[in-house]
Coordinates of C-alpha atoms and ligand atoms in Angstrom, one line a residue:
M1 CA -5.5 -160.5 -1.2
I2 CA -6.9 -162.9 1.5
E3 CA -4.9 -162.8 4.7
R4 CA -5.1 -165.7 7.1
Y5 CA -3.7 -165.6 10.6
S6 CA -3.6 -168.2 13.4
D7 CA -3.6 -167.5 17.2
F8 CA -3.9 -163.9 16.3
S9 CA -3.7 -161.2 19.0
L10 CA -6.9 -159.1 19.1
L11 CA -5.3 -156.5 21.3
P12 CA -5.0 -153.9 18.7
Y13 CA -8.4 -154.9 17.3
N14 CA -10.7 -153.9 20.1
T15 CA -10.7 -150.4 21.6
F16 CA -11.3 -151.7 25.1
G17 CA -7.7 -153.0 24.8
I18 CA -8.4 -156.5 26.0
D19 CA -5.6 -158.9 25.5
V20 CA -7.2 -162.0 23.8
K21 CA -6.5 -164.1 20.9
A22 CA -8.5 -165.5 17.9
T23 CA -7.8 -169.0 16.8
R24 CA -8.2 -167.9 13.2
F25 CA -8.3 -164.3 11.9
V26 CA -9.2 -163.8 8.2
E27 CA -9.2 -160.6 6.2
F28 CA -10.6 -160.0 2.7
E29 CA -10.5 -157.2 0.3
S30 CA -13.4 -157.8 -2.1
E31 CA -16.7 -159.6 -2.3
E32 CA -15.1 -162.3 -4.4
E33 CA -12.6 -163.1 -1.8
L34 CA -15.3 -163.3 0.8
C35 CA -17.2 -165.7 -1.4
E36 CA -14.1 -167.8 -1.8
I37 CA -13.6 -167.9 2.0
V38 CA -17.3 -169.0 2.4
S39 CA -17.1 -171.6 -0.3
E40 CA -14.1 -173.2 1.5
G41 CA -16.0 -173.5 4.7
I42 CA -15.5 -171.5 7.8
A43 CA -14.6 -173.2 11.1
A44 CA -17.3 -172.1 13.7
P45 CA -18.0 -170.1 15.7
T46 CA -17.7 -167.1 13.4
L47 CA -17.4 -163.5 14.4
V48 CA -17.6 -160.7 11.8
M49 CA -15.6 -157.7 13.3
G50 CA -15.4 -154.0 12.3
G51 CA -13.2 -151.7 14.2
G52 CA -13.7 -153.5 17.4
S53 CA -15.1 -150.4 19.0
N54 CA -18.3 -151.9 20.4
L55 CA -17.0 -155.3 21.5
L56 CA -16.0 -156.7 24.8
F57 CA -14.1 -160.0 24.6
L58 CA -14.6 -162.0 27.7
N59 CA -12.1 -164.7 26.7
D60 CA -10.0 -166.0 23.8
F61 CA -12.1 -166.4 20.7
D62 CA -11.8 -170.1 19.7
G63 CA -13.4 -169.7 16.3
T64 CA -12.9 -167.6 13.1
V65 CA -13.0 -163.8 13.1
L66 CA -13.8 -162.3 9.7
H67 CA -12.6 -158.7 9.0
S68 CA -13.5 -156.7 5.9
K69 CA -10.8 -154.7 4.3
I70 CA -13.0 -153.7 1.5
C71 CA -12.3 -150.0 0.9
G72 CA -13.2 -147.1 -1.5
A73 CA -16.1 -144.8 -1.9
E74 CA -17.7 -144.5 -5.3
V75 CA -20.6 -142.0 -6.4
V76 CA -23.2 -144.3 -7.9
V77 CA -25.9 -141.8 -8.6
E78 CA -26.0 -138.0 -8.3
S79 CA -29.0 -135.7 -8.6
E80 CA -29.5 -132.0 -7.9
E81 CA -30.2 -132.7 -4.3
N82 CA -28.4 -135.8 -3.5
V83 CA -25.3 -137.8 -3.8
F84 CA -25.5 -141.7 -3.4
L85 CA -22.2 -142.9 -2.2
R86 CA -21.3 -146.6 -2.1
V87 CA -18.6 -147.3 0.5
G88 CA -16.6 -150.4 1.3
S89 CA -17.4 -151.9 4.7
G90 CA -13.9 -151.8 5.8
M91 CA -13.3 -148.1 5.4
K92 CA -12.8 -146.2 8.7
W93 CA -16.0 -144.4 9.6
D94 CA -14.3 -141.1 10.4
D95 CA -12.3 -141.2 7.2
L96 CA -15.7 -141.4 5.3
V97 CA -17.1 -138.5 7.4
K98 CA -14.0 -136.4 6.6
F99 CA -14.3 -137.3 2.9
T100 CA -17.8 -136.3 2.6
I101 CA -17.2 -133.0 4.3
E102 CA -14.3 -132.3 1.8
Q103 CA -16.6 -133.0 -1.1
G104 CA -19.2 -130.5 0.4
W105 CA -21.8 -133.3 1.0
Q106 CA -24.0 -132.9 4.1
G107 CA -25.4 -135.4 6.5
L108 CA -22.8 -137.2 8.4
E109 CA -21.1 -134.2 10.2
N110 CA -22.7 -134.8 13.5
L111 CA -21.3 -138.3 13.5
S112 CA -17.7 -137.1 13.5
A113 CA -14.9 -138.8 15.4
I114 CA -16.9 -142.0 16.1
P115 CA -14.5 -145.0 16.2
G116 CA -15.3 -147.9 14.0
E117 CA -15.8 -148.9 10.4
V118 CA -18.6 -148.5 7.7
G119 CA -19.9 -152.0 7.9
A120 CA -20.7 -151.5 11.7
S121 CA -22.4 -148.2 11.1
A122 CA -25.3 -150.2 9.6
V123 CA -25.3 -153.0 12.1
Q124 CA -25.2 -150.7 15.0
N125 CA -27.1 -147.7 13.5
I126 CA -24.4 -145.5 15.2
G127 CA -25.8 -142.2 16.5
A128 CA -24.7 -139.0 18.3
Y129 CA -25.8 -135.3 18.6
G130 CA -29.3 -135.9 17.2
V131 CA -28.3 -137.9 14.2
E132 CA -28.2 -141.6 13.4
A133 CA -26.4 -143.3 10.5
G134 CA -29.5 -145.1 9.4
E135 CA -31.1 -142.0 8.3
F136 CA -28.6 -141.7 5.5
I137 CA -28.4 -145.4 4.7
E138 CA -30.0 -146.1 1.3
R139 CA -28.9 -149.7 1.0
V140 CA -26.6 -152.4 2.5
D141 CA -25.0 -155.1 0.4
T142 CA -24.1 -158.3 2.1
I143 CA -22.9 -161.8 1.4
S144 CA -24.6 -164.7 3.1
L145 CA -22.3 -166.8 5.3
A146 CA -24.4 -169.9 4.5
D147 CA -23.7 -170.0 0.7
G148 CA -21.9 -166.9 -0.4
S149 CA -25.0 -165.4 -2.1
K150 CA -25.5 -161.7 -2.4
H151 CA -28.4 -160.0 -0.4
C152 CA -29.2 -156.3 -0.6
F153 CA -31.1 -154.7 2.2
S154 CA -33.1 -151.4 1.7
Q155 CA -33.2 -148.8 4.3
S156 CA -36.7 -150.1 5.5
D157 CA -35.4 -153.7 5.3
C158 CA -32.8 -152.7 7.8
Q159 CA -35.5 -151.8 10.4
F160 CA -33.2 -149.2 12.0
G161 CA -33.9 -148.2 15.6
Y162 CA -32.0 -146.8 18.5
R163 CA -28.6 -148.5 18.2
D164 CA -30.5 -151.2 16.5
S165 CA -31.1 -152.9 13.0
I166 CA -32.2 -156.3 11.5
F167 CA -28.5 -157.3 11.7
K168 CA -28.8 -157.6 15.5
H169 CA -32.1 -159.8 15.2
E170 CA -33.3 -162.0 12.4
A171 CA -30.2 -161.4 10.3
K172 CA -27.8 -161.8 13.1
G173 CA -24.8 -163.8 12.2
L174 CA -26.0 -164.6 8.9
Y175 CA -24.6 -162.0 6.6
V176 CA -21.3 -160.1 6.1
V177 CA -21.8 -156.4 5.2
T178 CA -19.7 -155.6 2.1
Y179 CA -20.9 -152.2 1.0
V180 CA -23.0 -149.5 2.4
T181 CA -24.6 -146.9 0.1
Y182 CA -25.3 -143.5 1.8
R183 CA -27.8 -140.9 0.5
L184 CA -26.0 -137.5 1.2
R185 CA -27.4 -134.0 0.7
K186 CA -26.2 -131.3 -1.5
K187 CA -28.9 -129.1 0.0
P188 CA -28.2 -129.1 3.7
E189 CA -30.5 -129.7 6.6
Y190 CA -28.5 -129.1 9.7
K191 CA -29.2 -130.4 13.1
V192 CA -27.6 -128.4 16.0
A193 CA -30.2 -128.6 18.7
Y194 CA -28.0 -130.8 21.0
G195 CA -26.6 -128.8 24.0
N196 CA -24.6 -125.8 23.0
L197 CA -23.6 -127.1 19.5
R198 CA -25.4 -124.2 17.7
Q199 CA -23.6 -121.6 19.9
R200 CA -20.3 -123.2 19.2
V201 CA -20.9 -123.5 15.5
E202 CA -21.8 -119.7 15.4
Q203 CA -18.5 -119.0 17.2
L204 CA -16.7 -121.0 14.5
G205 CA -18.2 -119.0 11.6
G206 CA -21.7 -120.3 11.2
L207 CA -23.6 -123.4 10.0
S208 CA -21.6 -125.7 7.7
P209 CA -20.6 -129.4 7.7
A210 CA -17.0 -128.4 8.6
N211 CA -17.9 -126.2 11.5
I212 CA -20.5 -128.7 12.9
S213 CA -17.9 -131.4 12.6
Q214 CA -15.3 -129.3 14.5
A215 CA -17.9 -128.5 17.3
V216 CA -18.7 -132.2 17.6
R217 CA -15.1 -133.1 17.8
E218 CA -14.5 -130.6 20.5
T219 CA -17.6 -131.8 22.6
R220 CA -16.6 -135.4 22.2
A221 CA -13.0 -134.8 23.3
L222 CA -14.3 -133.2 26.4
K223 CA -16.6 -136.1 27.4
L224 CA -15.3 -139.3 25.9
P225 CA -11.8 -140.8 26.4
D226 CA -9.6 -141.5 23.4
P227 CA -9.2 -145.3 23.1
A228 CA -5.6 -144.7 22.1
E229 CA -5.1 -143.4 25.5
L230 CA -7.6 -145.2 27.7
G231 CA -9.3 -148.4 26.6
N232 CA -13.1 -148.0 26.2
A233 CA -16.1 -148.7 23.8
G234 CA -18.0 -145.5 24.1
S235 CA -21.3 -145.9 25.9
F236 CA -21.3 -149.1 27.7
F237 CA -25.1 -149.2 28.2
M238 CA -28.0 -147.8 26.2
N239 CA -30.2 -145.1 27.6
P240 CA -33.2 -147.1 29.0
V241 CA -36.6 -146.5 27.7
V242 CA -39.2 -147.0 30.5
E243 CA -42.9 -147.0 30.9
R244 CA -44.6 -143.6 31.2
S245 CA -45.9 -144.6 34.7
L246 CA -42.5 -145.5 36.1
A247 CA -41.0 -142.3 34.5
A248 CA -43.7 -140.3 36.3
E249 CA -43.1 -142.0 39.7
L250 CA -39.4 -141.4 39.3
L251 CA -39.8 -137.8 38.4
E252 CA -41.9 -137.1 41.4
K253 CA -39.0 -138.7 43.7
Y254 CA -36.2 -137.2 41.6
P255 CA -37.5 -133.9 39.9
E256 CA -34.1 -133.2 38.5
M257 CA -33.9 -136.5 36.6
P258 CA -33.4 -135.9 32.8
Q259 CA -36.3 -137.5 30.7
Y260 CA -36.9 -137.5 27.1
K261 CA -40.0 -138.6 24.9
A262 CA -39.1 -141.8 23.0
D263 CA -40.8 -144.3 20.8
G264 CA -42.6 -146.7 23.3
G265 CA -42.1 -144.7 26.6
I266 CA -39.7 -142.3 28.2
K267 CA -35.9 -142.4 27.7
L268 CA -33.9 -141.9 30.7
S269 CA -30.2 -141.0 30.8
A270 CA -28.2 -143.9 31.9
A271 CA -25.2 -141.7 32.6
W272 CA -27.2 -139.7 35.1
L273 CA -28.6 -142.9 36.8
I274 CA -25.1 -144.3 37.2
E275 CA -23.7 -141.0 38.5
Q276 CA -26.5 -140.8 41.1
C277 CA -25.4 -144.2 42.3
G278 CA -22.0 -142.8 43.0
W279 CA -20.2 -144.7 40.3
K280 CA -19.0 -141.7 38.2
G281 CA -15.1 -141.5 38.3
K282 CA -15.0 -144.6 40.6
R283 CA -12.2 -147.1 40.0
V284 CA -12.1 -150.7 40.9
G285 CA -8.7 -152.3 40.1
N286 CA -7.9 -151.8 36.5
V287 CA -11.4 -150.6 35.5
G288 CA -13.8 -147.9 36.3
A289 CA -16.7 -145.5 35.1
Y290 CA -15.0 -142.5 33.4
A291 CA -14.8 -139.3 35.3
H292 CA -16.2 -137.0 32.5
Q293 CA -19.0 -139.5 31.3
A294 CA -20.3 -142.0 33.7
L295 CA -21.8 -144.2 30.9
V296 CA -18.3 -144.9 29.5
L297 CA -16.5 -147.8 31.3
V298 CA -12.7 -147.7 30.9
N299 CA -9.7 -150.0 31.1
Y300 CA -7.0 -148.3 33.0
G301 CA -4.5 -150.9 31.7
G302 CA -4.4 -154.6 31.7
A303 CA -8.1 -155.4 32.5
T304 CA -9.7 -158.6 31.6
G305 CA -13.2 -158.6 29.8
Q306 CA -14.3 -160.5 33.0
E307 CA -13.4 -157.4 35.2
I308 CA -15.4 -155.1 32.9
I309 CA -18.4 -157.3 33.0
E310 CA -18.1 -157.5 36.9
L311 CA -18.1 -153.8 37.0
S312 CA -20.9 -153.4 34.6
D313 CA -23.0 -156.0 36.6
A314 CA -22.2 -154.0 39.9
I315 CA -23.4 -150.8 38.2
S316 CA -26.5 -152.4 36.7
L317 CA -27.5 -153.8 40.1
A318 CA -27.0 -150.5 41.8
V319 CA -29.2 -148.7 39.3
K320 CA -31.9 -151.4 39.5
E321 CA -31.9 -151.3 43.3
K322 CA -32.1 -147.4 43.4
F323 CA -34.4 -146.6 40.4
S324 CA -36.1 -150.1 39.5
V325 CA -34.6 -149.5 36.1
Q326 CA -32.8 -152.2 34.2
L327 CA -29.9 -151.2 32.2
H328 CA -29.1 -153.0 28.8
K329 CA -25.7 -153.2 27.2
E330 CA -24.9 -151.3 24.1
V331 CA -21.5 -153.1 23.9
N332 CA -21.6 -156.6 22.4
A333 CA -20.0 -159.0 24.9
I334 CA -18.3 -161.9 23.2
S335 CA -17.7 -165.1 25.0
C336 CA -16.9 -168.4 23.3
E337 CA -18.6 -170.4 25.8
N338 CA -22.0 -168.7 25.1
Ligands
EPU1 N1 -25.3 -137.0 32.4 C1 -25.0 -137.2 33.7 N2 -23.8 -137.6 34.0 C2 -22.8 -137.9 33.1 C3 -22.9 -137.7 31.8 C4 -24.2 -137.3 31.5 O1 -25.8 -137.0 34.5 O2 -21.7 -138.4 33.6 C5 -26.6 -136.6 31.9 C6 -26.7 -135.1 31.7 O3 -28.0 -134.8 32.1 C7 -26.7 -135.0 30.2 C8 -27.4 -136.4 29.8 O4 -27.0 -137.2 30.8 O5 -27.4 -133.9 29.8 C9 -27.0 -136.8 28.4 O6 -25.5 -137.0 28.3 P1 -24.8 -137.0 27.0 O7 -25.2 -135.8 26.2 O8 -23.2 -137.1 27.2 O9 -25.4 -138.2 26.2 P2 -25.6 -139.7 26.5 O10 -27.0 -139.9 26.5 O11 -25.0 -140.1 27.8 C10 -25.6 -140.5 24.1 C11 -25.0 -141.5 23.2 C12 -23.6 -141.3 22.9 C13 -23.5 -139.9 22.1 C14 -24.2 -138.8 23.0 C15 -24.4 -137.6 22.2 C16 -26.1 -143.6 23.9 C17 -26.0 -144.9 24.8 N3 -25.1 -142.9 24.0 O12 -24.9 -140.5 25.3 O13 -23.0 -142.3 22.1 O14 -22.3 -139.6 21.7 O15 -25.6 -139.2 23.4 O16 -25.4 -137.6 21.3 O17 -27.1 -143.4 23.4 C18 -22.0 -144.4 22.1 O18 -23.1 -144.9 21.6 O19 -20.9 -145.0 22.2 C19 -21.9 -143.0 22.3 C20 -20.9 -142.4 22.8

């Protein structure tokens, strides 16, 4: 059933815990319902929301928020090596991860305990512990907001990159994701090179999706705050990729600086840069940089989006001044005046 609300509080719908309202909030449970909403006309501006775990509201949203409640996971093709699972965009991401592990299908276990929903996994190409969701996405089904027509994007159409996809560029704001089809493995290829993941997995009894998932959950719990207890949106900034020449200069000056090879240059650790500028664990009013992971900005309670942005601007400026490196937000800041 289509659910329509006015002056709707988005407080429980954004993990930062920012107290703002949407003028209209509309939920749908099927592609047909979404087509009906589109054909009736949607009062602009429009925002398509998933679990609100990567959004920062700067003020009330005077427009229409669309939220998918399309659920369910269905095996569409199965071979000896793979399972193709078509999943509704409104399913909670971690419920999907748990379901695939229960079925004995491998692939998503490194992405355990990430907040958010299935639709956003394709838009954001969520990633953690050496794995990105896009590696497992076979196809993304969408509905055009312009005319309700269906458009399917193949994995290559999606142009997945580091926390990036076509849905953040050419296709931005044009489509609503309705289903994502994942290609999961029956013959596992585990990735446990991150930190001491392999060691912990061995202690838990050896390589398996369930043990990797457990080890990842433990690691995340140590470093990342639970949004139910402390408002946050995971990493606030992306890890910056800089030119080799700048990376070399920086390494000469700061020999202990973490650097990683990346497409188009050298990837630096945003958390390390922020920590070096003295921001780790620092609190300003209702907001701060988390004590166990400097890259995570937190709402200690009652913060406005503006306060978070002011903190992020101060952090960016400090990093720019000290290291000549520009940080870019991973979190999507939403302002109706933009
Ligand atoms: N570090 C510090 N200070 C800190 C935290 C980290 O100096 O406070 C340094 C350490 O050298 C550490 C390195 O940064 O070895 C990397 O830290 P971490 O492994 O925690 O990863 P990250 O690069 O900070 C990224 C993702 C996370 C993901 C982890 C694990 C981005 C923007 N963030 O963080 O994703 O969980 O790797 O794979 O790429 C998210 O996107 O919301 C998110 C949480």
